Short mmCIF file of C-alpha atoms in Angstrom, two decimals:
data_model
loop_
_atom_site.label_atom_id
_atom_site.label_comp_id
_atom_site.label_asym_id
_atom_site.label_seq_id
_atom_site.Cartn_x
_atom_site.Cartn_y
_atom_site.Cartn_z
CA MET A 231 24.13 -12.00 2.28
CA SER A 232 26.55 -14.72 4.02
CA ASP A 233 25.64 -18.44 3.68
CA ALA A 234 25.28 -18.80 7.20
CA ARG A 235 22.53 -16.50 7.15
CA TRP A 236 20.56 -17.67 4.24
CA ALA A 237 20.54 -20.95 5.63
CA LEU A 238 19.07 -19.54 8.63
CA ILE A 239 16.53 -17.25 7.20
CA GLU A 240 16.04 -19.88 3.61
CA PRO A 241 13.15 -21.89 5.67
CA VAL A 242 10.83 -19.04 6.36
CA PHE A 243 11.26 -17.06 2.90
CA SER A 244 10.74 -21.05 1.08
CA ALA A 245 8.03 -21.57 3.10
CA TRP A 246 6.34 -18.02 2.37
CA ARG A 247 6.89 -19.21 -1.12
CA ALA A 248 5.44 -22.18 -1.31
CA ARG A 249 2.35 -20.95 0.08
CA ARG A 250 1.53 -18.11 -2.69
CA THR A 251 -0.14 -20.23 -4.68
CA GLY A 252 -3.15 -19.78 -7.01
CA PRO A 253 -4.55 -17.81 -9.81
CA GLY A 254 -2.44 -14.32 -9.86
CA THR A 255 0.41 -16.38 -8.97
CA ALA A 256 3.26 -15.76 -11.48
CA ALA A 257 5.38 -18.91 -12.11
CA ARG A 258 9.04 -18.65 -9.93
CA VAL A 259 11.47 -17.15 -12.36
CA HIS A 260 14.02 -15.50 -10.38
CA ASP A 261 15.71 -16.79 -7.51
CA LEU A 262 14.49 -16.17 -3.55
CA ARG A 263 17.81 -15.39 -2.28
CA GLU A 264 18.52 -12.61 -5.44
CA ILE A 265 15.24 -11.12 -4.50
CA VAL A 266 16.21 -11.28 -0.76
CA ASN A 267 19.19 -9.25 -1.55
CA ALA A 268 18.26 -6.99 -3.69
CA ILE A 269 15.54 -6.05 -1.13
CA LEU A 270 18.81 -5.77 1.42
CA TYR A 271 20.51 -3.23 -1.16
CA VAL A 272 17.18 -0.98 -1.76
CA ASN A 273 17.48 -1.31 2.52
CA ARG A 274 21.21 -0.35 2.83
CA THR A 275 21.70 1.90 -0.10
CA GLY A 276 18.13 3.63 0.30
CA ILE A 277 17.37 4.06 -3.75
CA PRO A 278 14.55 4.17 -4.87
CA TRP A 279 13.16 0.40 -6.48
CA GLU A 280 13.27 1.91 -9.90
CA HIS A 281 16.98 2.76 -9.98
CA LEU A 282 17.48 -1.14 -8.26
CA PRO A 283 20.24 -2.21 -10.76
CA HIS A 284 19.67 -4.39 -13.15
CA ASP A 285 21.90 -7.35 -12.33
CA PHE A 286 18.82 -7.96 -9.61
CA PRO A 287 15.84 -9.33 -10.58
CA PRO A 288 13.13 -6.67 -12.30
CA TYR A 289 12.39 -4.38 -9.60
CA LYS A 290 8.73 -4.83 -9.58
CA THR A 291 8.87 -8.47 -8.67
CA VAL A 292 11.36 -7.59 -5.71
CA TYR A 293 9.13 -4.34 -4.64
CA ASP A 294 6.11 -7.13 -4.39
CA TYR A 295 7.97 -9.61 -2.57
CA TYR A 296 9.02 -6.92 -0.14
CA ALA A 297 5.65 -4.91 0.09
CA LYS A 298 3.44 -8.63 0.66
CA GLY A 299 6.23 -10.03 3.24
CA GLU A 300 6.09 -6.62 5.08
CA ALA A 301 2.00 -6.95 5.45
CA ASP A 302 1.90 -10.49 6.43
CA GLY A 303 4.36 -10.02 8.72
CA THR A 304 6.88 -12.35 7.14
CA THR A 305 9.71 -9.24 7.95
CA GLN A 306 8.93 -9.03 11.31
CA GLN A 307 9.43 -13.15 11.82
CA VAL A 308 12.51 -13.04 9.51
CA HIS A 309 13.70 -10.30 11.70
CA ASP A 310 12.51 -11.75 15.37
CA LEU A 311 14.26 -15.06 13.88
CA LEU A 312 17.84 -12.91 13.21
CA ARG A 313 17.11 -10.82 17.05
CA ASP A 314 17.12 -14.01 18.66
CA GLU A 315 19.85 -15.58 17.04
CA ALA A 316 22.38 -12.95 17.70
CA ARG A 317 21.24 -12.99 21.51
CA ARG A 318 22.12 -16.48 21.81
CA ALA A 319 25.35 -15.66 20.18
CA HIS A 320 26.27 -13.18 22.96
CA GLY A 321 25.08 -16.06 25.73
CA ARG A 322 21.37 -13.92 26.25
CA SER A 323 18.20 -15.75 26.09
CA GLY A 324 16.80 -15.91 22.49
CA SER A 325 13.74 -13.81 23.00
CA PRO A 326 14.12 -10.44 24.55
CA PRO A 327 11.81 -10.19 28.11
CA ARG A 328 8.84 -8.37 27.95
CA PRO A 329 8.44 -5.32 30.20
#
């Protein structure tokens, strides 16, 4: 992931990660950007989570972040942010018009 794209979405993921505290929450051992890169790798290649290359964080950690982000709407929030940025880059309004 490019530095520019990471700079755009990092605040969303950092705030999300900061809210995930309390009992049952493990210490933050892995770099958040590497977790996001691993999720994107699985998405791009279509491999099973268990076959994630070993230079990424453990697949169970990556999948946990993915599943919880999907469940609470974080993935959609990042999608909307990137979509709006792409629209603005092409001279359009941030959000698409609603029918």
